[in-house]
Structure formats: structure tokens, C-alpha cells
Amino acid sequence: MKDIIIAIDGYSSCGKSTFAKAIAEKLGYTFIDTGAMYRAVTLYAMRHNLISGEGSVNREALTAALPLISIRLLRNAQGGGNNVFLNGEDVTEEIRLAGVSDNVSRVSELAPVREHLVAQQRAMGQSKAVVMDGRDIGTVVFPNAELKIFMTASPEIRAQRRYRELVEKGVKTSLQEVENNIRQRDAIDENRAVSPLRKADNAALLDNSNMSVAEQMEWALKLVTSTQS
Ligand code: DC
């Protein structure tokens, strides 16, 4: 079986990370959550007052700071996910908080930020055997990835799933607030000038609105097997 790159793109909160992690685990591949990298840069910008109360980003200052931002993803032994380190500090939990979710689209639409992170992502995929999830993996980061999957689900279903996760973590929010955030992020991700979210022509479409994780895995593993042989 040859080692391949599996690019998984799609809308926010449609279970990309859970799905990508499960495939990586099954194949013994490295899982890379690129959204976590954009979130870590956003957290840095927030901590250094580079984002105003209205959400506008100080582009020049953030661009100048990029060489000072070191992001490392380490495999989390328990869940198979990524522990995220920002300049040596474990920020795995903090990058999931609402403040970061509210600002991350504004940071990830900046071309210098994307160039900086895409270069790191390409380096991580050099030796293949990776499952990378994000928004532009099949279109920009690895346009020649052997297998591309584009995931989607209805905004209502995504909001319900995300709301449940947040409540379990003890985060106070409402279903409406979560759905608004998802719709707003969809719009920004799809309409930004640089690397907008779109399905690569040769990506397989997975609408998991009414699919269990087990059903999604069965579907994906068939594709992996036919791609590898
Ligand atoms: O997957 P996520 O929701 O954690 O991603 C956070 C944000 O980062 C999301 O608003 C889109 C952006 N993102 C991106 O622009 N490109 C990627 N490859 C991954 C995420």
C-alpha cells in the first residue's frame, strides 16, 4: 500500500476533525488540523491587542509579527488529535473558546498569514502518510493530493452538533448564537479573496447531515483502498 496525502476540506463544524482523526488512526497516518493553526495565530493577535473590539485586524503589525509566532502540533496520545503549542505554551483548550472562534475568519483571510501557514503545512506533508483537514487543502496546499474529500452538512445540523459539544464543555452559549457564528463563518470563508472555501473539482463530496461516523468511515475507507491500489 503506498502512502498518500488525504486532503479533507469543508464547512466549519461538520465533523471534519473527528472524521480526519478517525481515518488517520485507522491508517496509522499523521493527522494535521490546520484550523488549529489559524486559531493559534488569532489567539496571538488577540493577546497582543492586534484585533479591535469591532473585529478589525491590524494587518501590518500581525504580518510583522509572523516570524515571532511559532506553532507546533503534537499528537495527543489519548484522542489522536493535536495538542497545539503557541510559542511553547499549550493553547489546545484556549483556541476553542468563543472569542477566538469569533475572530478567526478575519485573521485567516489575510494573505500573509495564509502564505506563512501554507508553507508550514506543505513541509508537514512532505513525507506523505498524512490526513490534513482545513478549507484549502485540496485546492491550494496540496492540489495534487491523491485523495480529496469535501465535507458538508446543513447549517442547522452543524449548529446542533457544535452547541452540544460546547455545552458538554461547560461553555455558556445559545443554539442561535452558535448557528449565527457558523453562518457568518461560512460566508466569510466562501467569499474571501484569498483561497476561498470551495470544493476542488476532483474532490469526493461527503454530505454527512444524516450519516453516522461509522457510515462515513466505511464510505471513506473504500475510497482510500481504491486510491492506494
Ligand atoms: O476548522 P476550524 O473551524 O477550526 O477553522 C477555524 C477557522 O480557520 C475557520 O474560520 C476557517 C479558517 N481556516 C482556513 O481559512 N483555512 C484552513 N486550511 C483551515 C481553517
mmCIF file of C-alpha atoms and ligand atoms in Angstrom:
data_model
loop_
_atom_site.group_PDB
_atom_site.id
_atom_site.type_symbol
_atom_site.label_atom_id
_atom_site.label_comp_id
_atom_site.label_asym_id
_atom_site.label_seq_id
_atom_site.Cartn_x
_atom_site.Cartn_y
_atom_site.Cartn_z
ATOM 1 C CA MET A 1 0.000 0.000 0.000
ATOM 2 C CA LYS A 2 1.551 3.300 -0.982
ATOM 3 C CA ASP A 3 1.446 6.238 1.423
ATOM 4 C CA ILE A 4 -0.779 9.064 0.242
ATOM 5 C CA ILE A 5 -1.914 12.556 1.215
ATOM 6 C CA ILE A 6 -5.590 12.771 2.171
ATOM 7 C CA ALA A 7 -6.963 16.328 1.936
ATOM 8 C CA ILE A 8 -10.203 16.964 3.813
ATOM 9 C CA ASP A 9 -11.907 20.312 3.311
ATOM 10 C CA GLY A 10 -15.333 21.638 4.087
ATOM 11 C CA TYR A 11 -17.555 23.848 6.165
ATOM 12 C CA SER A 12 -16.953 24.547 9.834
ATOM 13 C CA SER A 13 -18.488 22.224 12.410
ATOM 14 C CA CYS A 14 -19.374 19.417 10.042
ATOM 15 C CA GLY A 15 -17.205 16.910 11.874
ATOM 16 C CA LYS A 16 -14.077 17.233 9.703
ATOM 17 C CA SER A 17 -11.639 16.799 12.571
ATOM 18 C CA THR A 18 -13.428 13.787 14.077
ATOM 19 C CA PHE A 19 -13.586 12.171 10.658
ATOM 20 C CA ALA A 20 -9.993 13.037 9.692
ATOM 21 C CA LYS A 21 -8.693 11.835 13.060
ATOM 22 C CA ALA A 22 -10.510 8.503 12.722
ATOM 23 C CA ILE A 23 -9.084 7.904 9.241
ATOM 24 C CA ALA A 24 -5.569 8.815 10.387
ATOM 25 C CA GLU A 25 -5.887 6.456 13.350
ATOM 26 C CA LYS A 26 -7.115 3.615 11.159
ATOM 27 C CA LEU A 27 -4.280 4.044 8.625
ATOM 28 C CA GLY A 28 -1.523 4.938 11.118
ATOM 29 C CA TYR A 29 -1.183 8.333 9.393
ATOM 30 C CA THR A 30 -0.403 11.739 10.933
ATOM 31 C CA PHE A 31 -3.450 13.941 11.480
ATOM 32 C CA ILE A 32 -2.985 17.681 10.959
ATOM 33 C CA ASP A 33 -5.700 20.146 11.987
ATOM 34 C CA THR A 34 -4.867 23.298 10.012
ATOM 35 C CA GLY A 35 -7.797 25.218 11.542
ATOM 36 C CA ALA A 36 -5.955 24.955 14.863
ATOM 37 C CA MET A 37 -3.014 26.792 13.273
ATOM 38 C CA TYR A 38 -5.237 29.710 12.165
ATOM 39 C CA ARG A 39 -6.798 29.718 15.623
ATOM 40 C CA ALA A 40 -3.368 29.892 17.295
ATOM 41 C CA VAL A 41 -2.375 32.902 15.165
ATOM 42 C CA THR A 42 -5.719 34.509 16.095
ATOM 43 C CA LEU A 43 -5.066 33.936 19.792
ATOM 44 C CA TYR A 44 -1.636 35.541 19.417
ATOM 45 C CA ALA A 45 -3.226 38.558 17.692
ATOM 46 C CA MET A 46 -5.866 38.902 20.434
ATOM 47 C CA ARG A 47 -3.298 38.684 23.205
ATOM 48 C CA HIS A 48 -1.177 41.372 21.559
ATOM 49 C CA ASN A 49 -4.144 43.705 21.009
ATOM 50 C CA LEU A 50 -3.907 43.378 17.229
ATOM 51 C CA ILE A 51 -7.686 42.934 16.883
ATOM 52 C CA SER A 52 -10.055 45.785 17.742
ATOM 53 C CA GLY A 53 -13.328 45.368 19.642
ATOM 54 C CA GLU A 54 -15.173 45.504 16.294
ATOM 55 C CA GLY A 55 -13.020 42.684 14.936
ATOM 56 C CA SER A 56 -10.737 44.563 12.576
ATOM 57 C CA VAL A 57 -7.221 43.184 12.456
ATOM 58 C CA ASN A 58 -4.059 45.296 12.492
ATOM 59 C CA ARG A 59 -2.747 43.690 9.345
ATOM 60 C CA GLU A 60 0.662 45.398 9.236
ATOM 61 C CA ALA A 61 1.517 44.597 12.850
ATOM 62 C CA LEU A 62 0.343 40.991 12.559
ATOM 63 C CA THR A 63 2.310 40.483 9.335
ATOM 64 C CA ALA A 64 5.416 41.880 11.019
ATOM 65 C CA ALA A 65 4.878 39.541 13.987
ATOM 66 C CA LEU A 66 4.502 36.336 11.923
ATOM 67 C CA PRO A 67 8.176 35.327 12.241
ATOM 68 C CA LEU A 68 7.742 35.558 16.027
ATOM 69 C CA ILE A 69 4.827 33.118 16.066
ATOM 70 C CA SER A 70 5.827 29.508 16.440
ATOM 71 C CA ILE A 71 3.084 26.902 16.197
ATOM 72 C CA ARG A 72 3.645 23.228 16.891
ATOM 73 C CA LEU A 73 1.119 20.436 16.622
ATOM 74 C CA LEU A 74 1.847 17.345 18.684
ATOM 75 C CA ARG A 75 -0.149 14.157 18.635
ATOM 76 C CA ASN A 76 -2.418 13.803 21.629
ATOM 77 C CA ALA A 77 -1.895 10.237 22.853
ATOM 78 C CA GLN A 78 -5.455 9.865 24.204
ATOM 79 C CA GLY A 79 -7.706 11.163 21.436
ATOM 80 C CA GLY A 80 -5.343 11.030 18.458
ATOM 81 C CA GLY A 81 -5.969 14.753 17.927
ATOM 82 C CA ASN A 82 -3.479 17.575 18.022
ATOM 83 C CA ASN A 83 -2.190 19.389 21.069
ATOM 84 C CA VAL A 84 -1.434 22.905 19.929
ATOM 85 C CA PHE A 85 1.541 24.882 21.200
ATOM 86 C CA LEU A 86 1.884 28.623 20.639
ATOM 87 C CA ASN A 87 5.440 29.748 21.347
ATOM 88 C CA GLY A 88 5.857 26.733 23.626
ATOM 89 C CA GLU A 89 2.598 27.204 25.564
ATOM 90 C CA ASP A 90 -0.152 24.589 25.334
ATOM 91 C CA VAL A 91 -3.181 26.510 23.999
ATOM 92 C CA THR A 92 -5.227 23.482 22.921
ATOM 93 C CA GLU A 93 -8.255 24.472 25.019
ATOM 94 C CA GLU A 94 -7.968 28.233 24.697
ATOM 95 C CA ILE A 95 -8.081 28.283 20.891
ATOM 96 C CA ARG A 96 -11.575 26.704 21.023
ATOM 97 C CA LEU A 97 -13.119 29.498 23.099
ATOM 98 C CA ALA A 98 -15.779 31.748 21.577
ATOM 99 C CA GLY A 99 -13.519 34.821 21.400
ATOM 100 C CA VAL A 100 -11.123 33.013 19.069
ATOM 101 C CA SER A 101 -13.985 31.493 17.025
ATOM 102 C CA ASP A 102 -15.444 34.982 16.558
ATOM 103 C CA ASN A 103 -12.182 36.455 15.233
ATOM 104 C CA VAL A 104 -10.512 33.620 13.350
ATOM 105 C CA SER A 105 -12.158 34.250 9.972
ATOM 106 C CA ARG A 106 -10.799 37.802 9.929
ATOM 107 C CA VAL A 107 -7.279 36.571 10.578
ATOM 108 C CA SER A 108 -7.462 33.677 8.133
ATOM 109 C CA GLU A 109 -8.490 35.926 5.241
ATOM 110 C CA LEU A 110 -5.125 37.742 5.345
ATOM 111 C CA ALA A 111 -2.779 36.635 2.545
ATOM 112 C CA PRO A 112 0.469 36.927 4.572
ATOM 113 C CA VAL A 113 -0.980 34.737 7.329
ATOM 114 C CA ARG A 114 -2.092 32.136 4.786
ATOM 115 C CA GLU A 115 1.263 32.099 2.979
ATOM 116 C CA HIS A 116 3.092 31.641 6.274
ATOM 117 C CA LEU A 117 0.898 28.734 7.402
ATOM 118 C CA VAL A 118 0.595 27.059 3.989
ATOM 119 C CA ALA A 119 4.409 26.836 3.796
ATOM 120 C CA GLN A 120 4.437 25.060 7.177
ATOM 121 C CA GLN A 121 1.603 22.741 6.130
ATOM 122 C CA ARG A 122 3.408 21.740 2.931
ATOM 123 C CA ALA A 123 6.520 20.921 4.953
ATOM 124 C CA MET A 124 4.428 18.738 7.285
ATOM 125 C CA GLY A 125 3.058 16.738 4.336
ATOM 126 C CA GLN A 126 6.397 16.187 2.618
ATOM 127 C CA SER A 127 6.766 12.581 3.686
ATOM 128 C CA LYS A 128 3.117 11.725 2.828
ATOM 129 C CA ALA A 129 1.030 9.472 5.116
ATOM 130 C CA VAL A 130 -0.921 12.496 6.369
ATOM 131 C CA VAL A 131 -4.585 13.357 6.749
ATOM 132 C CA MET A 132 -4.855 17.140 6.722
ATOM 133 C CA ASP A 133 -8.091 18.969 7.372
ATOM 134 C CA GLY A 134 -8.943 22.572 6.566
ATOM 135 C CA ARG A 135 -10.550 24.765 3.916
ATOM 136 C CA ASP A 136 -7.950 24.944 1.143
ATOM 137 C CA ILE A 137 -6.012 21.699 1.460
ATOM 138 C CA GLY A 138 -7.206 20.130 -1.791
ATOM 139 C CA THR A 139 -7.250 23.420 -3.703
ATOM 140 C CA VAL A 140 -4.111 25.265 -2.530
ATOM 141 C CA VAL A 141 -1.937 23.377 -0.029
ATOM 142 C CA PHE A 142 -1.872 20.021 -1.841
ATOM 143 C CA PRO A 143 -3.578 20.405 -5.234
ATOM 144 C CA ASN A 144 -2.002 17.057 -6.193
ATOM 145 C CA ALA A 145 -3.194 15.166 -3.113
ATOM 146 C CA GLU A 146 -4.017 11.592 -4.073
ATOM 147 C CA LEU A 147 -7.386 11.717 -2.272
ATOM 148 C CA LYS A 148 -9.563 14.783 -1.685
ATOM 149 C CA ILE A 149 -12.780 14.808 0.301
ATOM 150 C CA PHE A 150 -15.099 17.820 0.625
ATOM 151 C CA MET A 151 -17.450 17.668 3.601
ATOM 152 C CA THR A 152 -20.688 19.460 4.204
ATOM 153 C CA ALA A 153 -23.876 19.256 6.309
ATOM 154 C CA SER A 154 -26.813 21.619 6.764
ATOM 155 C CA PRO A 155 -26.121 24.728 8.922
ATOM 156 C CA GLU A 156 -28.871 23.708 11.387
ATOM 157 C CA ILE A 157 -27.378 20.273 11.949
ATOM 158 C CA ARG A 158 -23.873 21.678 12.275
ATOM 159 C CA ALA A 159 -25.101 24.210 14.845
ATOM 160 C CA GLN A 160 -26.803 21.486 16.897
ATOM 161 C CA ARG A 161 -23.649 19.358 16.924
ATOM 162 C CA ARG A 162 -21.406 22.274 17.865
ATOM 163 C CA TYR A 163 -23.837 23.512 20.529
ATOM 164 C CA ARG A 164 -23.875 20.073 22.167
ATOM 165 C CA GLU A 165 -20.054 19.988 22.233
ATOM 166 C CA LEU A 166 -19.852 23.443 23.815
ATOM 167 C CA VAL A 167 -22.478 22.637 26.450
ATOM 168 C CA GLU A 168 -20.599 19.447 27.351
ATOM 169 C CA LYS A 169 -17.500 21.577 27.881
ATOM 170 C CA GLY A 170 -19.483 23.871 30.179
ATOM 171 C CA VAL A 171 -19.400 26.842 27.769
ATOM 172 C CA LYS A 172 -22.426 29.144 28.167
ATOM 173 C CA THR A 173 -23.995 29.936 24.801
ATOM 174 C CA SER A 174 -27.261 29.504 22.904
ATOM 175 C CA LEU A 175 -28.117 27.411 19.861
ATOM 176 C CA GLN A 176 -28.989 30.605 17.986
ATOM 177 C CA GLU A 177 -25.656 32.195 18.820
ATOM 178 C CA VAL A 178 -23.789 29.112 17.610
ATOM 179 C CA GLU A 179 -25.807 28.984 14.380
ATOM 180 C CA ASN A 180 -25.198 32.686 13.727
ATOM 181 C CA ASN A 181 -21.458 32.178 14.215
ATOM 182 C CA ILE A 182 -21.451 29.216 11.804
ATOM 183 C CA ARG A 183 -23.377 31.096 9.099
ATOM 184 C CA GLN A 184 -21.150 34.126 9.470
ATOM 185 C CA ARG A 185 -18.010 31.988 9.206
ATOM 186 C CA ASP A 186 -19.394 30.152 6.143
ATOM 187 C CA ALA A 187 -19.982 33.488 4.414
ATOM 188 C CA ILE A 188 -16.512 34.812 5.180
ATOM 189 C CA ASP A 189 -14.798 31.508 4.280
ATOM 190 C CA GLU A 190 -16.659 31.265 0.955
ATOM 191 C CA ASN A 191 -16.305 34.896 -0.075
ATOM 192 C CA ARG A 192 -12.792 35.856 0.946
ATOM 193 C CA ALA A 193 -10.476 36.971 -1.833
ATOM 194 C CA VAL A 194 -7.603 34.646 -0.922
ATOM 195 C CA SER A 195 -8.157 30.867 -1.023
ATOM 196 C CA PRO A 196 -11.945 30.921 -0.583
ATOM 197 C CA LEU A 197 -13.561 27.724 0.599
ATOM 198 C CA ARG A 198 -14.598 25.690 -2.426
ATOM 199 C CA LYS A 199 -14.706 22.077 -3.455
ATOM 200 C CA ALA A 200 -11.808 21.012 -5.678
ATOM 201 C CA ASP A 201 -13.155 19.649 -8.975
ATOM 202 C CA ASN A 202 -11.742 16.217 -8.270
ATOM 203 C CA ALA A 203 -12.811 16.030 -4.600
ATOM 204 C CA ALA A 204 -15.360 13.437 -3.482
ATOM 205 C CA LEU A 205 -18.387 15.101 -1.841
ATOM 206 C CA LEU A 206 -19.497 13.877 1.579
ATOM 207 C CA ASP A 207 -22.751 15.338 2.936
ATOM 208 C CA ASN A 208 -22.924 13.818 6.397
ATOM 209 C CA SER A 209 -26.157 15.528 7.557
ATOM 210 C CA ASN A 210 -27.738 12.135 8.077
ATOM 211 C CA MET A 211 -24.737 9.827 8.409
ATOM 212 C CA SER A 212 -23.158 8.273 11.482
ATOM 213 C CA VAL A 213 -19.386 8.385 11.969
ATOM 214 C CA ALA A 214 -19.291 4.626 11.258
ATOM 215 C CA GLU A 215 -21.094 5.125 7.925
ATOM 216 C CA GLN A 216 -18.740 7.936 6.963
ATOM 217 C CA MET A 217 -15.730 5.765 7.791
ATOM 218 C CA GLU A 218 -16.998 2.886 5.684
ATOM 219 C CA TRP A 219 -17.507 5.271 2.758
ATOM 220 C CA ALA A 220 -14.036 6.804 3.188
ATOM 221 C CA LEU A 221 -12.104 3.589 3.640
ATOM 222 C CA LYS A 222 -13.455 2.241 0.351
ATOM 223 C CA LEU A 223 -12.153 5.372 -1.354
ATOM 224 C CA VAL A 224 -8.773 5.079 0.387
ATOM 225 C CA THR A 225 -8.388 1.464 -0.685
ATOM 226 C CA SER A 226 -9.205 2.206 -4.305
ATOM 227 C CA THR A 227 -6.843 5.213 -4.289
ATOM 228 C CA GLN A 228 -3.955 3.260 -2.783
ATOM 229 C CA SER A 229 -4.156 0.284 -5.112
HETATM 230 O O1 DC B 1 -11.675 24.196 11.238
HETATM 231 P P1 DC B 1 -11.839 25.358 12.210
HETATM 232 O O2 DC B 1 -13.263 25.783 12.392
HETATM 233 O O3 DC B 1 -11.130 25.144 13.496
HETATM 234 O O4 DC B 1 -11.104 26.579 11.471
HETATM 235 C C1 DC B 1 -11.017 27.826 12.064
HETATM 236 C C2 DC B 1 -11.026 28.910 11.013
HETATM 237 O O5 DC B 1 -9.821 28.863 10.253
HETATM 238 C C3 DC B 1 -12.187 28.902 10.023
HETATM 239 O O6 DC B 1 -12.949 30.083 10.162
HETATM 240 C C4 DC B 1 -11.572 28.889 8.674
HETATM 241 C C5 DC B 1 -10.101 29.020 8.883
HETATM 242 N N1 DC B 1 -9.320 28.039 8.138
HETATM 243 C C6 DC B 1 -8.841 28.392 6.909
HETATM 244 O O7 DC B 1 -9.111 29.509 6.438
HETATM 245 N N2 DC B 1 -8.051 27.536 6.215
HETATM 246 C C7 DC B 1 -7.767 26.323 6.713
HETATM 247 N N3 DC B 1 -6.980 25.496 6.000
HETATM 248 C C8 DC B 1 -8.268 25.926 7.964
HETATM 249 C C9 DC B 1 -9.069 26.806 8.651
#
